[in-house]
CSV table of C-alpha atoms in Angstrom, one decimal:
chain,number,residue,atom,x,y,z
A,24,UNK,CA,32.4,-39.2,23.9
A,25,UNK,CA,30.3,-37.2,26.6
A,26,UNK,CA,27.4,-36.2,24.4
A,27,UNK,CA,25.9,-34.1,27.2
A,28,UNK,CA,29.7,-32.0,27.6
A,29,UNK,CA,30.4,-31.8,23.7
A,30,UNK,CA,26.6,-30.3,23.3
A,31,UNK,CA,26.2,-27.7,25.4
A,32,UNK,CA,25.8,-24.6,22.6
A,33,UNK,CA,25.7,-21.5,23.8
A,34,UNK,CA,23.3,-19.1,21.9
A,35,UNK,CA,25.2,-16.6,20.0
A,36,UNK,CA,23.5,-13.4,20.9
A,37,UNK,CA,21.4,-11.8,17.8
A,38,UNK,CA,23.9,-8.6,18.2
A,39,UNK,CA,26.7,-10.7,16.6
A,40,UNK,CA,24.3,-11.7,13.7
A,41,UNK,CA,23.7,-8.0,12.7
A,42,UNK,CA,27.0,-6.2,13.0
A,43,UNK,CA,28.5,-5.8,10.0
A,44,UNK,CA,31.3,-7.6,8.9
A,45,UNK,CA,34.0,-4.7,9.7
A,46,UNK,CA,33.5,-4.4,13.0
A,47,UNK,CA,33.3,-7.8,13.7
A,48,UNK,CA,36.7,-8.2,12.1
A,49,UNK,CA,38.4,-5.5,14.5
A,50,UNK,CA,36.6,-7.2,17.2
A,51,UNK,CA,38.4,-10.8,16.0
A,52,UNK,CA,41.5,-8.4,15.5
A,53,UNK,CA,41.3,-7.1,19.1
A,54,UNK,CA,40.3,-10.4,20.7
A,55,UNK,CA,43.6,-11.6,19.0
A,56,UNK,CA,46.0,-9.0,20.3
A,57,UNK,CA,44.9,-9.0,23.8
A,58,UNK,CA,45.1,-13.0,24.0
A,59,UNK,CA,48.3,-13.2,22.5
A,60,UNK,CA,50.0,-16.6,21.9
A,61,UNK,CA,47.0,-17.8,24.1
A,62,UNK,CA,45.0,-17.8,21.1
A,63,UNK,CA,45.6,-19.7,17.6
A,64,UNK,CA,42.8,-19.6,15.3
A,65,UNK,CA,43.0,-22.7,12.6
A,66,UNK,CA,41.1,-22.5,9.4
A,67,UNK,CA,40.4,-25.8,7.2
A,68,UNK,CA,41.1,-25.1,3.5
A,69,UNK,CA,37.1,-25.2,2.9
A,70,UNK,CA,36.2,-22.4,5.1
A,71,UNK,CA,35.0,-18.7,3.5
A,72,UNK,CA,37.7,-16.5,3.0
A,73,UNK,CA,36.4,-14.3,5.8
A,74,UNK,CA,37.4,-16.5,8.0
A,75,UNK,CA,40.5,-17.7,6.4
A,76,UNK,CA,41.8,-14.1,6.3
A,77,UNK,CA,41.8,-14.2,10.0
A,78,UNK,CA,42.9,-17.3,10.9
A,79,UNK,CA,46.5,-17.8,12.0
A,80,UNK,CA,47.2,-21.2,10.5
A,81,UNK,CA,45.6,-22.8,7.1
A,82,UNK,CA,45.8,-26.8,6.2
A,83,UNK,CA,43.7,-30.2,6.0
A,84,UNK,CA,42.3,-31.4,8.7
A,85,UNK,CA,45.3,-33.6,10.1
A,86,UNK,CA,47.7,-30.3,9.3
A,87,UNK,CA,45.4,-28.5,11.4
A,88,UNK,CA,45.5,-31.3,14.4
A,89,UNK,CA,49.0,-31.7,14.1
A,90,UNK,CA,49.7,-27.8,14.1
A,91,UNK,CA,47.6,-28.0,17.5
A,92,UNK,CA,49.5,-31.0,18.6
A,93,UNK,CA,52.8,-28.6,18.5
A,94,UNK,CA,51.7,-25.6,20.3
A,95,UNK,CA,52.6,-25.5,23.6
A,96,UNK,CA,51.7,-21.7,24.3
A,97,UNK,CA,47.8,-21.3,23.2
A,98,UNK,CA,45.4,-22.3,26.2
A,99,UNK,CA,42.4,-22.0,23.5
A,100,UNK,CA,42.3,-23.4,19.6
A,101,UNK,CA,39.8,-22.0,18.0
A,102,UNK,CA,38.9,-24.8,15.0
A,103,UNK,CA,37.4,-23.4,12.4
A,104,UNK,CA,36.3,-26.9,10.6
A,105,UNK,CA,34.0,-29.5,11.5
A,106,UNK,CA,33.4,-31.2,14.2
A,107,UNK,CA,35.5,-34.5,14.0
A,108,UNK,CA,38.6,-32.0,12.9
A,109,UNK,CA,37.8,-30.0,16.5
A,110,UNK,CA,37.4,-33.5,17.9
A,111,UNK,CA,41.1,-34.9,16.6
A,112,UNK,CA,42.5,-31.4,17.5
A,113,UNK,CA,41.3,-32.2,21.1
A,114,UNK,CA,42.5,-35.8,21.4
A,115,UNK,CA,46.3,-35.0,20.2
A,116,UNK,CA,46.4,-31.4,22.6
A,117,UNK,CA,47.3,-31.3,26.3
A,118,UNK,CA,44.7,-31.4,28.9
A,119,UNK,CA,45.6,-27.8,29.8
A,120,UNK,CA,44.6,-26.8,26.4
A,121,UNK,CA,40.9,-26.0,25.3
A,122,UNK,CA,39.5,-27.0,21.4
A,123,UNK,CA,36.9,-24.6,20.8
A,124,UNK,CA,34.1,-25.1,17.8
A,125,UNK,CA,32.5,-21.5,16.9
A,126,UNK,CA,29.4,-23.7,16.0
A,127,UNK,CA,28.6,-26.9,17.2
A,128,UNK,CA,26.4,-27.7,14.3
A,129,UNK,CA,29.1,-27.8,11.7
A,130,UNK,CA,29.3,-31.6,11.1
A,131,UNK,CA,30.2,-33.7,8.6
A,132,UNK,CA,27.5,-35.5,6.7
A,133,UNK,CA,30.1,-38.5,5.4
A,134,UNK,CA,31.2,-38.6,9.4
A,135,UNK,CA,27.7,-39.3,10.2
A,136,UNK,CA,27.4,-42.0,8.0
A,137,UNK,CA,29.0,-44.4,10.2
A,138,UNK,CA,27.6,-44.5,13.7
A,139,UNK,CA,29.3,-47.4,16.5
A,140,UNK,CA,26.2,-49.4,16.6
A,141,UNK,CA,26.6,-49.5,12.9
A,142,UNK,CA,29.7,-50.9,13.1
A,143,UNK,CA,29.4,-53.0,15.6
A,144,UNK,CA,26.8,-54.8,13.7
A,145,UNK,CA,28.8,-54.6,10.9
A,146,UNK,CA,32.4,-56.1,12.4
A,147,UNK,CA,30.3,-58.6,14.3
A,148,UNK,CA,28.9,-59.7,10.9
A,149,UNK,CA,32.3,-59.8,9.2
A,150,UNK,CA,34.2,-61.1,11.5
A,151,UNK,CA,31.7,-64.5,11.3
A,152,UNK,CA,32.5,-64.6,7.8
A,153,UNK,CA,35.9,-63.8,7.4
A,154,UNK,CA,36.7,-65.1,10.9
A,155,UNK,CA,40.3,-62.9,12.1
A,156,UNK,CA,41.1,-61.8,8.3
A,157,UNK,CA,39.9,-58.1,8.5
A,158,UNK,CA,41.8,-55.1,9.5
A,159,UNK,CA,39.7,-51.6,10.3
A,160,UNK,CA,40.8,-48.0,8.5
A,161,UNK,CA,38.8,-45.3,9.2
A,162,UNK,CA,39.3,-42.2,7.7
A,163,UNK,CA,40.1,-39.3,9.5
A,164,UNK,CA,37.0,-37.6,8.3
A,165,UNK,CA,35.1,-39.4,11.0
A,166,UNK,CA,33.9,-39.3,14.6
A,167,UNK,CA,36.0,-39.9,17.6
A,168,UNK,CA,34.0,-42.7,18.6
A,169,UNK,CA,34.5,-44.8,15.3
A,170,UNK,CA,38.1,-43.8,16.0
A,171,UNK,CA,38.1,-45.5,19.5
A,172,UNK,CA,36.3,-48.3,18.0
A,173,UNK,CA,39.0,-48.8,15.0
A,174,UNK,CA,41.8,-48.4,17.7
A,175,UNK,CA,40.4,-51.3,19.9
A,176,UNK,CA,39.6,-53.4,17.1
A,177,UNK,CA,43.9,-53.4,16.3
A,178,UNK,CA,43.1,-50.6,13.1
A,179,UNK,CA,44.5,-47.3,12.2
A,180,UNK,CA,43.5,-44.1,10.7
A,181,UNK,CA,43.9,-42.8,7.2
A,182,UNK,CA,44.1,-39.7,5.9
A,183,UNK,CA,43.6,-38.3,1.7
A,184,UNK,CA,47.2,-37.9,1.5
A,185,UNK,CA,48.9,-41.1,3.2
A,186,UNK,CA,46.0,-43.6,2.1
A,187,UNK,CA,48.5,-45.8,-0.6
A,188,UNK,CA,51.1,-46.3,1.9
A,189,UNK,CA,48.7,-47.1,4.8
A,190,UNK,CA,46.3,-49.3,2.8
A,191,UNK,CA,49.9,-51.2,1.6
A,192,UNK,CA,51.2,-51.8,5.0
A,193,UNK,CA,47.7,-53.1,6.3
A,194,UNK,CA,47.9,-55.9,3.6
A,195,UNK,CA,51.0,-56.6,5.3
A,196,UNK,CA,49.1,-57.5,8.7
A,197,UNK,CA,46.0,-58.9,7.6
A,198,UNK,CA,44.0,-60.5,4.6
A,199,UNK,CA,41.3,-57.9,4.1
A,200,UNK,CA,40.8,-54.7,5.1
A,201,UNK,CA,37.5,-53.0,5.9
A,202,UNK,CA,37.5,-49.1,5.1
A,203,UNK,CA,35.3,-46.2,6.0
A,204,UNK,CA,33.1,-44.0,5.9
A,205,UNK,CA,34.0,-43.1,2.6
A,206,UNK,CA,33.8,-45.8,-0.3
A,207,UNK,CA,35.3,-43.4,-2.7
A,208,UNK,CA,38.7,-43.0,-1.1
A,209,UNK,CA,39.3,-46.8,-0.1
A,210,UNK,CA,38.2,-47.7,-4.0
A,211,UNK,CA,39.9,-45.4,-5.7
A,212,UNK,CA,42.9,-45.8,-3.7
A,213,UNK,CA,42.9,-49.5,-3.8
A,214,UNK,CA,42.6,-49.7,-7.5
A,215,UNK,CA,45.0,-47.3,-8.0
A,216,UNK,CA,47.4,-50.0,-5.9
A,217,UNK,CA,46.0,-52.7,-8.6
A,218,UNK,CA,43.7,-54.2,-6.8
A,219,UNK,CA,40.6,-54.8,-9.2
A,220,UNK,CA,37.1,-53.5,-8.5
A,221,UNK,CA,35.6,-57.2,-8.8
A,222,UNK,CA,37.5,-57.7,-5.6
A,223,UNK,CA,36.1,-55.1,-3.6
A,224,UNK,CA,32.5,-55.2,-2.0
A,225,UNK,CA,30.7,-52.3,-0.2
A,226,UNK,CA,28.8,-53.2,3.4
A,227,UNK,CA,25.5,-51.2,3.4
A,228,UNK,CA,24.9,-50.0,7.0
A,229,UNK,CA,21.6,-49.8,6.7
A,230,UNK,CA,20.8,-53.9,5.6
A,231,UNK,CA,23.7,-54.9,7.4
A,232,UNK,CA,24.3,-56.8,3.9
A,233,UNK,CA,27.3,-57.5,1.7
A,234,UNK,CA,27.2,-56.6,-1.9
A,235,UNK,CA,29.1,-57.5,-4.3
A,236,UNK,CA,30.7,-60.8,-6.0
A,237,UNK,CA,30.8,-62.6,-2.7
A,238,UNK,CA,32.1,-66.2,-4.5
A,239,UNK,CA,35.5,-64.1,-5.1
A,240,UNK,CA,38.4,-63.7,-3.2
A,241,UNK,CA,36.9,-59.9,-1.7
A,242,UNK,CA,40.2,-58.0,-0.4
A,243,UNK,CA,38.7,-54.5,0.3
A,244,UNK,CA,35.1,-53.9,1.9
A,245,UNK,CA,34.1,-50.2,1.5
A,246,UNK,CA,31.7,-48.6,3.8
A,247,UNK,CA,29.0,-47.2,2.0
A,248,UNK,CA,29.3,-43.3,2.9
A,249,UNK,CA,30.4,-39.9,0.8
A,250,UNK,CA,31.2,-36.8,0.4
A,251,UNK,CA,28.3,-34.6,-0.9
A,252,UNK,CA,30.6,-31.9,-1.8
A,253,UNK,CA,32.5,-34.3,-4.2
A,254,UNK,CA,29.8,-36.2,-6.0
A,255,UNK,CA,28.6,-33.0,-7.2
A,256,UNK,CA,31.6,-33.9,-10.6
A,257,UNK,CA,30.8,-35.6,-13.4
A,258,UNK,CA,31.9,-36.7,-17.1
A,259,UNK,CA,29.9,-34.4,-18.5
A,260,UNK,CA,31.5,-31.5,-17.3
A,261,UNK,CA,35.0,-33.3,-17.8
A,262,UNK,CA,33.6,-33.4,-21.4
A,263,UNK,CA,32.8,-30.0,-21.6
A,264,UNK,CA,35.5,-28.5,-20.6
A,265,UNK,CA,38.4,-30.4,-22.6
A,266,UNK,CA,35.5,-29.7,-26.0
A,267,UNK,CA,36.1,-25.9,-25.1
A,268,UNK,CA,40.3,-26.6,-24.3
A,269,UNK,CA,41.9,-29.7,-25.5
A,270,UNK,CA,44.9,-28.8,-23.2
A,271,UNK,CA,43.0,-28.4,-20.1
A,272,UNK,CA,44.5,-30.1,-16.8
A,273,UNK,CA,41.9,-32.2,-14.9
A,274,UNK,CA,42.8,-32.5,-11.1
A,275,UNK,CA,40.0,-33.9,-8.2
A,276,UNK,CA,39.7,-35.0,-4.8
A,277,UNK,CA,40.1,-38.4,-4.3
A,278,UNK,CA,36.6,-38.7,-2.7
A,279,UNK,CA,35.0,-37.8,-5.8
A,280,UNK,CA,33.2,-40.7,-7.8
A,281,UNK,CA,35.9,-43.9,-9.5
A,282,UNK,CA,34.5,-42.5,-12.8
A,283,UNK,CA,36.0,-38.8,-12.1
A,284,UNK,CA,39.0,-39.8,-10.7
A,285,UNK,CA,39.9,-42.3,-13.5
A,286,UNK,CA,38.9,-39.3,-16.0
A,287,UNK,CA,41.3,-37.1,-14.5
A,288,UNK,CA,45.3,-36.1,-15.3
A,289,UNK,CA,46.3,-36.3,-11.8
A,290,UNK,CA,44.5,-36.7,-8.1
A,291,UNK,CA,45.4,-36.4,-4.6
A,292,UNK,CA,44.5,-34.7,-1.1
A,293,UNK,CA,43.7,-31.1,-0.8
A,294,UNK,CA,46.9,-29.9,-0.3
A,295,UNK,CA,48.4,-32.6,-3.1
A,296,UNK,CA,46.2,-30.4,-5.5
A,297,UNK,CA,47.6,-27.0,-4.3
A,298,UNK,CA,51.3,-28.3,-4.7
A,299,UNK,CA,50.3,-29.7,-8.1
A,300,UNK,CA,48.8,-26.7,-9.7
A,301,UNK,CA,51.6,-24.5,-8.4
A,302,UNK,CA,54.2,-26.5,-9.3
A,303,UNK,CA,53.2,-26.8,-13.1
A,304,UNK,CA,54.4,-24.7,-15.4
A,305,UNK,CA,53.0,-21.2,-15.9
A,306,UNK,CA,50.7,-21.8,-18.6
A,307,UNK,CA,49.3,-24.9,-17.9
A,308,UNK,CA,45.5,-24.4,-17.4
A,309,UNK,CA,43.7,-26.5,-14.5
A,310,UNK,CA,40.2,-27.0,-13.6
A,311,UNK,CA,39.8,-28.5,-10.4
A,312,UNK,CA,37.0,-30.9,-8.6
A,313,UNK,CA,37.5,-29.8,-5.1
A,314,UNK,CA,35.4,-27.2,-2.6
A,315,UNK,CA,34.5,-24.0,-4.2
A,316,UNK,CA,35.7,-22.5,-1.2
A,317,UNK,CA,39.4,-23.0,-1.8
A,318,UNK,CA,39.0,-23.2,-5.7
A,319,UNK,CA,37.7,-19.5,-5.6
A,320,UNK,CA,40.8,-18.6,-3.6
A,321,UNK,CA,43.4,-20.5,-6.2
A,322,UNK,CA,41.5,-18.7,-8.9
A,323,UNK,CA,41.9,-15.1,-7.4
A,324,UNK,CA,46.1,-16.0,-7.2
A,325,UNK,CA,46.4,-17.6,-10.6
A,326,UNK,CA,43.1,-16.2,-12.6
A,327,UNK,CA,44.3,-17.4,-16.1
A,328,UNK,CA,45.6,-20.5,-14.7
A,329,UNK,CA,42.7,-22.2,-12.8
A,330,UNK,CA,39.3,-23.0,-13.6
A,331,UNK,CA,36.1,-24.4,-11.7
A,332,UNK,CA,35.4,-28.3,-13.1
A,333,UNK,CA,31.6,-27.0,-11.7
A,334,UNK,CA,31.3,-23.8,-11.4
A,335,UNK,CA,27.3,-24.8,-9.7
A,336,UNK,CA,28.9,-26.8,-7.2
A,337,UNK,CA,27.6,-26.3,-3.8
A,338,UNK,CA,30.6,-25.9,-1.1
A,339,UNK,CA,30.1,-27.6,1.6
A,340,UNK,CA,27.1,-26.3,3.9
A,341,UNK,CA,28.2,-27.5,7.1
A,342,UNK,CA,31.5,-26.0,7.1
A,343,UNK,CA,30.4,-22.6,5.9
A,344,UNK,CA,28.5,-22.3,9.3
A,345,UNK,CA,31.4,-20.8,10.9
A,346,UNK,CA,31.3,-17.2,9.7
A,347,UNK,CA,32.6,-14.4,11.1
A,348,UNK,CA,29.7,-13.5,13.8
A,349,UNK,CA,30.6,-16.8,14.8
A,350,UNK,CA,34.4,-16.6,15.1
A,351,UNK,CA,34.0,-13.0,16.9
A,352,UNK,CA,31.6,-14.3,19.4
A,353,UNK,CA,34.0,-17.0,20.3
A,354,UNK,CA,36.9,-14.7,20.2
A,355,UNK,CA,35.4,-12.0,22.0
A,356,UNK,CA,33.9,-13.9,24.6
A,357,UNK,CA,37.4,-15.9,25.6
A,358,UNK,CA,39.1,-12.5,25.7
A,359,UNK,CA,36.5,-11.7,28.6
A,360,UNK,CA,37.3,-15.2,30.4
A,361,UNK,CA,34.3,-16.8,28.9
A,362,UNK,CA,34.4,-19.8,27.3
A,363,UNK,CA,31.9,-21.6,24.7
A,364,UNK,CA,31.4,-24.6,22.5
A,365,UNK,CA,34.6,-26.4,24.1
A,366,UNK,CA,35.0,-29.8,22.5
A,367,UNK,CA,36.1,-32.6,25.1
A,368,UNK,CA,36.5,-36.0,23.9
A,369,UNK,CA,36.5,-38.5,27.2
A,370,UNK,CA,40.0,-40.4,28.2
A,371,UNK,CA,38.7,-43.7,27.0
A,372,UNK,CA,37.4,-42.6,23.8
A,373,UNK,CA,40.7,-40.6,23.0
A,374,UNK,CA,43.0,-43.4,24.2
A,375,UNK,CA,41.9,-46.0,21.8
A,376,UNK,CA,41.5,-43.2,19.2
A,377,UNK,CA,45.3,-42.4,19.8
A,378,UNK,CA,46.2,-45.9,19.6
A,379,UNK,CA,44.7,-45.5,16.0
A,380,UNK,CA,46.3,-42.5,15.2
A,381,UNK,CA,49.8,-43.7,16.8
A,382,UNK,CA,49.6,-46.2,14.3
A,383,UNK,CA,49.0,-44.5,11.8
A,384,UNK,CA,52.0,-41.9,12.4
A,385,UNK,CA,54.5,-44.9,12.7
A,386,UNK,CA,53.7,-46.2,9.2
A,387,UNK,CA,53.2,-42.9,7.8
């Protein structure tokens, strides 16, 4: 990726910062009409319903990508996510299309967990162990660059909901599989297939060591990266809240720790959750380990239905960057032929990230 190119952040100008929040919506609002189908404005399930309410399609981060990847009309997508979801968006679009980030500082602090030098230290390492035995997953939740590397390296990408079935067929193609950034997902998944824990180890990036029961047969190495969002669950709260309602549903992310998830009635992706919850019967009561963000929102629809498993929990900070000064500076500015915050992965980078993602769509 062209550091320099992705980088260049344009100031938003103090005037956005104090308008208040009506008139930046008719400004978004105006901005929209006069762009047309030039303009789609995407919204990850996490963001703040202000932007949310304005955006013209809602999903997870690959339903986001792939909803770019199928517009033909918009010149400009506006992603309102982070910055590896603006960076997928970009890699599966055409060349004639622009992916635009309202704010180039909303990250992903599990995607910056696993750097290429990292892994490259890491695969070099393995690879001298377990000499041509190791296939690469990455998550999607990570940089374009790990991406690349995963594609050249004969890996494929993963995403919350498709992780069983992917994990399954890489067994298929090699001994071992090596899985990041997040050691949550690849464990609880991989148990969940019946692989034991004593047969997992997790590579810390940081010694460039291997930990775990090394004399055993190890069939899944887990990167050691996470969500901060979802370790903010525990038992405790699990505890609480089924003292207080012995029929209470549990339902969490499958990021969140292999303690919570093997606590819980039932798991899955973000959008595995919503079709859960709504497909339950009408008095079934739910409290659910995911963002705050989107928890707030199912509450609002289904009040006597859904409950937070921590109501404390902090949503995730990075994300909530993007607010609506943000969005109507982007907006405003395209509908006056300016553009800002463009997100351009280079052709190397997103060729061997497609060849990942390619891969990952054939098995899927």
């Amino acid at each position: 990726m062209n550091i320099l190119n992705t980088f260049k952040q344009q100031q938003i100008p103090s005037s956005y910062l104090e308008e208040n929040d009506e008139t930046l919506k008719k400004l978004i609002l105006s901005a929209k009409k006069q762009l047309g189908d030039q303009l789609l404005i995407l919204a990850h399930h996490y963001q703040k319903d202000e932007v949310v309410d304005l955006a013209d399609e809602i999903g997870d981060s690959l339903q986001l990508a792939q909803i770019a990847n199928k517009n033909q009309s918009a010149k400009y997508i506006v992603f309102c996510g982070v910055h590896f979801m603006a960076e997928t968006a970009d890699m599966l679009t055409r060349k004639s299309q622009k992916v635009i980030l309202p704010d180039l500082n909303a990250g992903c602090s599990m995607a910056d967990m696993a750097n290429p030098y990292q892994l490259q230290r890491a695969w070099e390492a393995l690879q001298q162990k377990y000499p041509d035995e190791i296939l690469p997953i990455t998550y999607i939740n990570s940089s374009a660059a790990i991406k690349a590397f995963v594609g050249k390296n004969g890996g494929l990408i993963v995403t919350s909901s498709n992780a069983e079935k992917i994990i399954s067929w890489a067994f298929t193609q090699k001994k071992r599989i090596f899985f990041l950034p997040d050691q949550h997902l690849g464990r609880n998944t991989a148990f969940h297939m019946g692989i034991p824990l004593s047969d997992m180890a997790l590579w810390d990036p940081v010694t460039n060591q291997l930990k775990g029961d090394l004399k055993r047969d190890i069939q899944v190495i887990l990167w050691n990266g996470w969500c901060s969002v979802h370790q903010q669950f525990t038992l405790e709260q699990i505890n609480a809240l089924r003292e207080k309602d012995s029929t209470i549903k549990i339902v969490v992310h499958p990021e969140c720790s292999h303690e919570i998830v093997e606590a819980e009635d039932a798991y899955g992706s973000t959008n595995k959750i919503l079709q859960i919850v709504q497909s339950s019967p009408v008095d079934t009561h739910w409290a659910i380990g995911t963002d705050n963000n989107l928890v707030s929102r199912m509450k609002k629809a289904l009040p006597q239905k859904i409950s937070f498993l921590n109501p404390n929990s902090c949503p995730c900070m990075t994300m909530n960057r993007i607010k609506l000064p943000n969005l109507a500076w982007c907006v405003n500015e395209l509908a006056q032929k300016k553009e800002n915050n463009i997100i351009c992965v280079d052709e190397e980078t997103t060729n061997a990230s497609l060849a990942a993602l390619d891969k990952m769509f054939s098995c899927h």
